[in-house]
Amino acid sequence: MPDQVPLQLGNTRLDRLHLALESGALLQAGKMLNALHPGEIAHLLESLPMAQREMIWELVNEENGGEVLTLLADEVRDDLISKMDVSELLAATEGLDTDDLADLVQELPRTITQEILDSLDQQHRERLEAILSYPEDTAGGLMNPDTITVRPEVTLDVVMRYLRRLRDKIPHQTDILMVVNRDGKYLGVLPLTVLVTHDLDDTVAEVMSLDVRAIPANWDDGRVANRFEQHDLISAPVIDEEGKLIGRITIDDVVDVIREEGEHQFMGQAGLSEDEDMFAPVLVSTRRRALWLGINLLTALMASWVIGQFEATIEKIVALAVLMPIVASMGGIAGSQTLTLTIRGIALGQISGKNTRWLILKELAVGSLNSLIWAGVVAVIAGFWFNDVNIGLLIATAMCINLILASLTGTVLPIALEKLGIDPALAGSVLLTTVTDIVGFLSFLGLATLFLI
Amino acid sequence: MPDQVPLQLGNTRLDRLHLALESGALLQAGKMLNALHPGEIAHLLESLPMAQREMIWELVNEENGGEVLTLLADEVRDDLISKMDVSELLAATEGLDTDDLADLVQELPRTITQEILDSLDQQHRERLEAILSYPEDTAGGLMNPDTITVRPEVTLDVVMRYLRRLRDKIPHQTDILMVVNRDGKYLGVLPLTVLVTHDLDDTVAEVMSLDVRAIPANWDDGRVANRFEQHDLISAPVIDEEGKLIGRITIDDVVDVIREEGEHQFMGQAGLSEDEDMFAPVLVSTRRRALWLGINLLTALMASWVIGQFEATIEKIVALAVLMPIVASMGGIAGSQTLTLTIRGIALGQISGKNTRWLILKELAVGSLNSLIWAGVVAVIAGFWFNDVNIGLLIATAMCINLILASLTGTVLPIALEKLGIDPALAGSVLLTTVTDIVGFLSFLGLATLFLI
């Protein structure tokens, strides 16, 4: 289904803005810009090279500034923040939701954080400190303390009057009200759809729903996302260890988690961060990519060292040099298929102690069957190419060894890395390639040395 | 942030269910199972090897069956459906939301689809046919026609009475009511939070919001997802070409689109479909993976053919065989970094005609700088290793050529593929590797033949 995401080459709004900027109509450009939704402004900023980005950022008014900052990719945001002074930052943070403010504050220098905390009233500050006490990637770090709570014994009529008093202070994405007891313990939810469809004389206790289980504050964000997906939630209550309601998580933040998880897996394979800014300055990008290239150079050098051990063999049979990349590369492909599947399984929480053994055996079987098929094909091609049955047999054997080992590594490696607390999405592919390159060259050239010379 | 998605090795619910099954307590297992949310049942089924999956599926009761089917990954669903007879399928589709039913119907044989259509009342059937008339990956295909509409001239009191009559028929994830005129044209929305906080004597027109722009039915799903993310929507109206309201899209379906887009990018790199079932039978997995291995074998054979053209050169300087994989592999790594970044940029709609040139130039600059750094390092290592300055100069030159070309290919290739209607997430990596392998071997061995022999 997502095959056909459009290139959006004719993004007219962007084009019109460009036009206004190029013609120097800054006032008009500013108006066009601030009429956009903060999410759209953030998207626009992310799509611009650095120089233009800063020019556009200058045009964003204070009212939008804070929310735009919270919606930007980390890297773009940090860059813009680094160029703002304290008073601009204080102005931008005014009126933000507490969870957004918490996100932002974590990126700021400590001195500025203190100034922002000092500028808040006590209730607001305590709420912010509550969020900041949880790691960013947990339910506690995702939550917003601004929940609307009601007591079970009141009637819907009382609830309605309470809501009318709140009016514009009702937080966005409020689909349910939280029902708590006298001690603040979470009891259940009162969906707005229930509120508007039931008799106003009914009590909350009579009509509330017990279906929405509260999320403990220490759950990690991946687990929170799975809960939202499996239960089709829009918002969910968060509780502390004593079952007390301390906030709620809304779907917009969960969508960010899901988006980032997907990007993390995808970009991690190439050693990139999900926050990588496409329009970062050349030197910043170069430095960041250089590290990954360096790590991979080590892998390549190790593989070359293995080949170097067989110089004498290659000198006698040059065909080996011609064919050896095939063995290494097919192992890499087979291994990365298994690796990819396993990393996704881990992320979705589909891999448990119960099915790990089954999965390893299955991947071994798939790898073995495919190694037989393609080793056969390669054997025939190589045999005819160099007019030598032994070369064919040799490459077939080496390929079987490498593909089977690749399947095993592709399953076991990410599970082991995860248990060791190392991110498989980042470290998996380079470690796998090291194994498949070395085993590929070693088995092919080693067997040749043993049997052909 | 998503670094620490847990392995959930101690999934107690799964373990307890296993225990119940192993001890033969089927009745108890069935009860435990059907007490779960359909989303959780789907997740559980996806986490089980085939034989156990079918056993568990037998235990799912009719009430849950249909919804579980709609929540399963395509591949798992198709497999279960293939084993159900017509009456079971008819029972499962009863009571489903129209958009879910549409998803399901598209996977069924035509004869069964007709039976299901016949079993519906006219209104229901017309709605289903309306969805089926749009491609699955458009706003029209995602939408659900079951919207609640109100007219601008009525008072909130009338709306409230209308909702009380509907009561349990209010569709899930209803956060806004749609305001339409006499001709069914979309005018704006009435959020439930506005409904419950305003005077019941106010008219809808007085308090409705014009902020939610309607989504045209022909928008593709990636664009819909971007709109939801940028505007923090929970549900949004869908209109036809004449501006008439024809349905609404809810965030749960958008979350699926985002999840699938991420998985598509990640798994596509390894030639896997995002619907790939981790627990598919060995033969099914083998066949599917074989194709990708075969395509990559072609790439590897082409690279080998290039090396084969230089057999005489390698025979004279075996060091070339030892070092040549470094040139090819570093090009592959540099290219895949650029490719990954560009594919994500396309998916996020961040790449437009305006910034393509800038992006290409930037990636070329990054590639050039990194090629200089690492070519220098490799030159020194290779020079000392083989005690030959010329070998060092040679590999440095070849690496520069390959890395710069890789950066160019990594940017231009996915943009070109997208314009040609070919999915860059699937075809990009194999085409890129072909280029970096061939250019890597050709430049290194070709230059050696020209200058060292």
XYZ file of C-alpha atoms in Angstrom, chain B:
453
model
C 14.069 6.778 21.737
C 12.927 3.422 20.327
C 16.304 1.825 21.216
C 14.844 -0.047 24.098
C 11.808 -1.822 22.808
C 11.741 -4.831 25.087
C 12.093 -8.375 23.914
C 9.066 -9.198 26.070
C 10.517 -12.629 26.657
C 8.339 -13.124 29.695
C 5.032 -12.469 27.969
C 3.032 -13.997 30.777
C -0.305 -13.994 29.021
C 1.197 -15.906 26.108
C 2.905 -18.276 28.524
C -0.287 -18.945 30.457
C -2.141 -19.613 27.238
C 0.612 -21.997 26.140
C 0.349 -23.749 29.467
C -3.405 -24.134 29.124
C -2.989 -25.508 25.614
C -0.229 -27.912 26.527
C -2.228 -29.309 29.398
C -5.163 -29.784 27.013
C -7.401 -27.343 28.870
C -8.945 -26.122 25.612
C -12.085 -24.718 27.190
C -10.051 -22.637 29.597
C -7.673 -21.536 26.829
C -10.646 -20.446 24.721
C -12.043 -18.373 27.568
C -8.697 -16.694 28.213
C -8.348 -16.007 24.518
C -11.749 -14.444 23.901
C -11.393 -12.191 26.923
C -8.564 -10.443 25.084
C -9.035 -7.400 22.854
C -9.266 -8.395 19.147
C -6.014 -6.487 18.538
C -4.294 -8.615 21.152
C -5.669 -11.825 19.680
C -4.349 -10.763 16.274
C -0.932 -10.022 17.756
C -0.919 -13.392 19.512
C -1.806 -15.247 16.299
C 0.975 -13.444 14.441
C 3.457 -14.552 17.098
C 2.714 -18.270 16.694
C 4.084 -20.916 14.376
C 1.562 -22.144 11.815
C 0.300 -25.306 13.534
C -0.372 -23.595 16.859
C -1.831 -20.588 15.068
C -4.546 -22.698 13.465
C -5.305 -24.412 16.743
C -5.730 -21.050 18.495
C -7.785 -19.631 15.618
C -10.266 -22.485 16.081
C -10.806 -21.229 19.635
C -11.618 -17.631 18.637
C -15.384 -17.170 18.823
C -17.521 -15.776 15.987
C -18.054 -12.499 17.773
C -14.338 -11.688 17.714
C -13.411 -13.548 14.535
C -14.241 -10.871 11.969
C -12.497 -8.044 13.766
C -9.421 -10.194 14.445
C -9.222 -10.999 10.718
C -9.219 -7.305 9.802
C -6.385 -6.633 12.246
C -4.060 -9.417 11.097
C -1.126 -8.864 8.745
C -2.281 -9.596 5.186
C -0.303 -12.779 4.857
C -1.503 -14.334 8.090
C -5.076 -13.316 7.304
C -5.030 -14.766 3.799
C -3.787 -18.025 5.159
C -6.552 -18.311 7.755
C -9.212 -17.213 5.259
C -8.135 -19.871 2.784
C -9.108 -22.498 5.346
C -12.571 -21.076 6.156
C -15.744 -22.079 4.313
C -18.364 -19.660 3.005
C -20.665 -19.857 6.022
C -17.806 -19.208 8.429
C -16.733 -16.205 6.363
C -20.263 -14.818 6.226
C -20.541 -15.164 10.000
C -17.193 -13.455 10.527
C -18.050 -10.456 8.362
C -21.280 -9.749 10.231
C -21.224 -6.575 12.303
C -17.929 -5.278 10.941
C -17.337 -1.584 10.257
C -17.797 -0.874 6.577
C -14.152 0.135 6.059
C -12.916 -3.036 7.749
C -15.353 -5.099 5.714
C -14.037 -3.436 2.555
C -10.471 -4.385 3.470
C -11.519 -7.956 4.060
C -13.677 -8.297 0.970
C -10.790 -7.295 -1.276
C -8.857 -10.369 -0.162
C -11.686 -12.819 -0.812
C -12.516 -14.830 -3.937
C -15.037 -13.066 -6.160
C -17.794 -15.643 -5.580
C -17.668 -15.127 -1.819
C -17.590 -11.339 -2.212
C -20.858 -11.568 -4.130
C -22.451 -13.669 -1.400
C -21.410 -11.155 1.215
C -22.763 -8.242 -0.854
C -26.041 -10.114 -1.277
C -26.322 -10.657 2.460
C -26.216 -6.906 3.174
C -29.159 -4.527 3.185
C -29.231 -1.976 0.383
C -27.824 0.987 2.337
C -24.968 -1.075 3.716
C -24.235 -2.560 0.295
C -24.134 0.832 -1.416
C -21.715 2.121 1.190
C -19.453 -0.877 0.736
C -19.492 -0.500 -3.037
C -18.615 3.185 -2.649
C -15.430 2.300 -0.759
C -14.568 -0.541 -3.111
C -14.721 1.903 -6.032
C -11.574 3.640 -4.693
C -8.106 2.057 -4.737
C -7.165 0.571 -1.361
C -4.260 2.998 -0.878
C -6.264 6.218 -1.265
C -8.314 8.299 1.138
C -11.443 6.790 -0.431
C -10.190 3.286 0.247
C -9.304 4.136 3.846
C -12.523 5.893 4.722
C -15.545 4.665 6.589
C -18.898 5.969 5.341
C -20.497 5.686 8.798
C -20.297 9.364 9.740
C -22.611 11.343 11.976
C -23.697 14.488 10.176
C -25.510 17.542 11.521
C -26.914 20.634 9.816
C -25.604 24.109 10.614
C -28.977 25.630 11.437
C -29.978 23.260 14.252
C -29.266 23.984 17.916
C -26.876 22.006 20.093
C -29.884 20.814 22.047
C -31.233 19.124 18.917
C -27.829 17.579 18.271
C -27.748 16.208 21.823
C -31.174 14.634 21.462
C -30.145 13.128 18.147
C -27.023 11.596 19.712
C -29.039 10.156 22.623
C -31.270 8.398 20.122
C -28.232 6.957 18.341
C -26.549 5.966 21.629
C -24.688 2.682 20.942
C -24.693 3.259 17.206
C -22.165 6.093 17.493
C -19.134 4.860 15.520
C -15.910 4.315 17.456
C -13.322 7.101 17.487
C -15.977 9.760 17.035
C -14.418 12.997 18.266
C -16.128 15.314 15.801
C -19.515 15.480 14.097
C -19.557 16.537 10.451
C -21.515 19.639 9.494
C -23.063 19.434 6.004
C -25.545 21.563 4.087
C -28.781 20.432 2.475
C -26.898 19.058 -0.553
C -24.489 17.021 1.553
C -21.612 19.463 1.022
C -19.028 19.491 3.778
C -18.987 22.746 5.773
C -16.992 22.118 8.959
C -16.913 20.072 12.138
C -18.572 20.154 15.527
C -16.095 18.672 18.042
C -17.705 16.831 20.947
C -15.645 19.008 23.292
C -17.388 22.061 21.820
C -20.777 20.372 22.029
C -20.425 19.666 25.748
C -19.047 23.082 26.668
C -21.439 25.423 24.866
C -24.908 26.669 25.467
C -27.541 24.242 24.217
C -29.400 27.138 22.588
C -26.445 27.960 20.333
C -26.741 26.799 16.756
C -24.179 24.490 15.173
C -23.230 27.283 12.758
C -22.309 29.556 15.667
C -19.890 27.176 17.346
C -18.643 24.866 14.565
C -14.973 24.798 13.653
C -13.679 25.527 10.156
C -10.136 24.420 10.998
C -10.465 20.850 9.751
C -10.048 20.883 5.980
C -11.672 17.943 4.197
C -9.501 15.348 2.468
C -10.263 14.629 -1.219
C -11.034 10.941 -1.786
C -8.273 10.543 -4.365
C -5.397 11.540 -2.061
C -2.960 8.691 -1.574
C -2.605 7.248 1.905
C 0.881 8.642 2.534
C -0.424 12.149 2.042
C -3.377 11.439 4.330
C -0.931 10.247 7.019
C 1.143 13.419 6.690
C -1.997 15.532 7.064
C -3.038 13.640 10.208
C 0.436 14.001 11.694
C 0.819 17.672 10.872
C -2.628 18.586 12.187
C -2.835 16.139 15.134
C -6.145 14.783 13.840
C -8.188 11.948 15.336
C -10.643 11.760 12.473
C -11.086 13.767 9.295
C -13.823 14.207 6.689
C -13.422 12.814 3.160
C -15.111 14.525 0.221
C -15.720 13.680 -3.416
C -14.894 15.927 -6.365
C -18.002 18.017 -5.791
C -17.145 18.702 -2.153
C -19.785 16.290 -0.868
C -19.023 14.470 2.362
C -18.684 10.755 1.614
C -17.019 9.418 4.750
C -14.352 9.897 7.367
C -10.908 8.512 8.081
C -9.978 7.607 11.643
C -6.565 7.663 13.285
C -6.436 3.872 13.808
C -6.292 3.321 10.056
C -3.729 6.116 9.689
C -1.543 4.486 12.341
C -1.618 1.309 10.240
C -0.538 3.299 7.185
C 2.375 4.860 9.084
C 3.427 1.522 10.588
C 3.251 -0.160 7.183
C 5.150 2.640 5.463
C 7.975 2.294 7.982
C 8.029 -1.479 7.672
C 7.850 -1.251 3.901
C 10.975 0.923 3.778
C 12.821 -1.231 6.290
C 11.881 -4.637 4.904
C 11.985 -3.543 1.266
C 15.755 -3.047 1.544
C 16.032 -6.806 2.091
C 13.510 -7.612 -0.625
C 10.842 -8.542 1.923
C 7.213 -7.445 1.965
C 5.949 -5.567 5.038
C 3.311 -8.283 5.325
C 5.938 -11.035 5.500
C 4.850 -13.549 8.137
C 7.686 -14.454 10.480
C 6.117 -17.865 11.001
C 5.224 -18.720 7.418
C 5.850 -22.354 6.414
C 9.431 -23.105 5.369
C 8.567 -23.726 1.714
C 6.601 -20.482 1.367
C 9.443 -18.451 2.902
C 12.041 -20.240 0.817
C 10.253 -19.541 -2.439
C 9.791 -15.868 -1.622
C 13.371 -15.305 -0.516
C 14.754 -17.301 -3.436
C 13.593 -14.655 -5.896
C 15.523 -11.891 -4.116
C 18.624 -14.069 -3.831
C 18.345 -14.785 -7.548
C 18.143 -11.094 -8.440
C 21.170 -10.404 -6.263
C 23.029 -13.322 -7.826
C 22.682 -11.572 -11.180
C 24.298 -8.485 -9.640
C 27.096 -10.585 -8.172
C 27.661 -12.378 -11.484
C 27.920 -9.068 -13.313
C 30.521 -7.906 -10.814
C 32.406 -11.202 -11.244
C 32.297 -10.802 -15.008
C 33.944 -7.390 -14.621
C 36.673 -8.914 -12.449
C 37.064 -11.706 -15.014
C 38.064 -9.143 -17.636
C 41.153 -8.412 -15.559
C 42.331 -11.967 -14.844
C 45.706 -11.280 -16.481
C 46.225 -8.195 -14.311
C 45.333 -10.018 -11.094
C 47.653 -12.886 -12.024
C 50.522 -10.387 -12.102
C 49.590 -8.439 -8.948
C 47.692 -10.653 -6.486
C 47.476 -7.744 -4.042
C 44.680 -6.398 -6.268
C 42.496 -9.413 -5.436
C 43.151 -8.840 -1.754
C 42.201 -5.150 -1.812
C 39.440 -4.977 -4.405
C 36.553 -5.851 -2.040
C 37.387 -2.753 0.030
C 36.701 -0.401 -2.870
C 33.397 -2.059 -3.743
C 32.164 -2.332 -0.170
C 32.994 1.254 0.865
C 31.124 2.505 -2.200
C 28.144 0.383 -1.207
C 28.102 1.799 2.321
C 28.417 5.442 1.239
C 25.757 4.952 -1.416
C 23.297 3.255 0.915
C 23.559 6.118 3.414
C 22.579 8.612 0.731
C 19.919 6.262 -0.647
C 18.340 5.750 2.774
C 18.181 9.464 3.478
C 16.647 10.200 0.085
C 14.031 7.441 0.329
C 12.909 8.767 3.696
C 12.826 12.310 2.340
C 10.584 11.184 -0.524
C 8.252 9.331 1.855
C 7.939 12.383 4.099
C 7.259 14.629 1.109
C 10.327 16.698 1.940
C 11.849 16.490 -1.530
C 10.537 18.907 -4.124
C 11.720 20.221 -7.464
C 13.122 23.229 -5.622
C 15.510 21.422 -3.334
C 16.532 18.383 -5.404
C 19.502 20.162 -6.952
C 20.623 21.444 -3.572
C 20.373 17.924 -2.125
C 22.375 16.331 -4.934
C 25.131 18.935 -4.605
C 25.215 18.509 -0.836
C 25.451 14.711 -1.019
C 28.170 15.023 -3.658
C 30.111 17.323 -1.337
C 29.674 14.951 1.628
C 30.685 11.970 -0.526
C 33.735 13.796 -1.882
C 34.957 14.876 1.555
C 34.476 11.402 3.003
C 36.135 9.780 0.022
C 39.185 12.026 0.550
C 39.380 11.133 4.254
C 39.041 7.381 3.853
C 40.939 7.093 0.590
C 43.835 8.699 2.439
C 43.605 6.218 5.309
C 43.285 3.218 2.993
C 46.167 4.468 0.810
C 48.511 4.508 3.810
C 47.375 1.081 5.053
C 47.591 -0.546 1.599
C 50.924 1.155 0.814
C 52.536 -0.183 3.964
C 50.844 -3.568 3.719
C 52.183 -4.310 0.248
C 55.167 -2.009 0.612
C 54.212 -0.206 -2.598
C 53.280 3.479 -2.902
C 51.617 2.891 -6.261
C 49.151 0.389 -4.794
C 48.247 3.009 -2.202
C 47.710 5.716 -4.822
C 45.719 3.315 -6.958
C 43.248 2.240 -4.302
C 42.822 5.855 -3.132
C 41.916 7.009 -6.640
C 39.515 4.125 -7.216
C 37.852 4.724 -3.858
C 37.337 8.425 -4.603
C 35.730 7.595 -7.938
C 33.455 4.969 -6.416
C 32.367 6.982 -3.361
C 31.568 10.105 -5.351
C 29.594 8.098 -7.909
C 27.855 6.247 -5.083
C 26.710 9.557 -3.535
C 25.369 10.735 -6.852
C 23.586 7.437 -7.513
C 22.180 7.317 -3.977
C 20.384 10.649 -4.525
C 19.437 10.552 -8.194
C 18.404 6.886 -8.398
C 15.492 6.893 -5.887
C 14.152 10.203 -7.231
C 14.268 8.824 -10.766
C 12.681 5.507 -9.738
C 9.867 7.356 -7.960
C 9.184 9.428 -11.069
C 9.106 6.242 -13.147
C 6.562 4.738 -10.762
C 9.036 2.109 -9.492
C 9.213 1.675 -5.722
C 12.650 2.948 -4.600
C 12.382 1.174 -1.233
C 12.311 -2.155 -3.049
C 14.482 -1.626 -6.144
C 16.860 1.028 -4.811
C 19.334 -1.018 -2.805
C 19.921 -3.779 -5.356
C 20.384 -1.301 -8.211
C 22.723 0.798 -6.083
C 24.843 -2.239 -5.164
C 25.088 -3.145 -8.832
C 26.507 0.288 -9.582
C 28.926 0.431 -6.635
C 30.196 -3.137 -7.193
C 30.793 -2.699 -10.887
C 32.272 0.795 -10.639
C 34.376 -0.315 -7.674
C 35.952 -3.305 -9.430
C 36.175 -1.577 -12.797
C 37.906 1.548 -11.540
C 40.353 -0.313 -9.297
C 41.312 -3.094 -11.730
C 41.039 -0.842 -14.793
C 43.368 1.810 -13.358
C 45.776 -0.945 -12.287
C 45.847 -2.335 -15.809
C 46.472 1.113 -17.268
C 49.120 2.346 -14.871
C 50.748 -0.543 -13.035
C 51.290 -3.032 -15.823
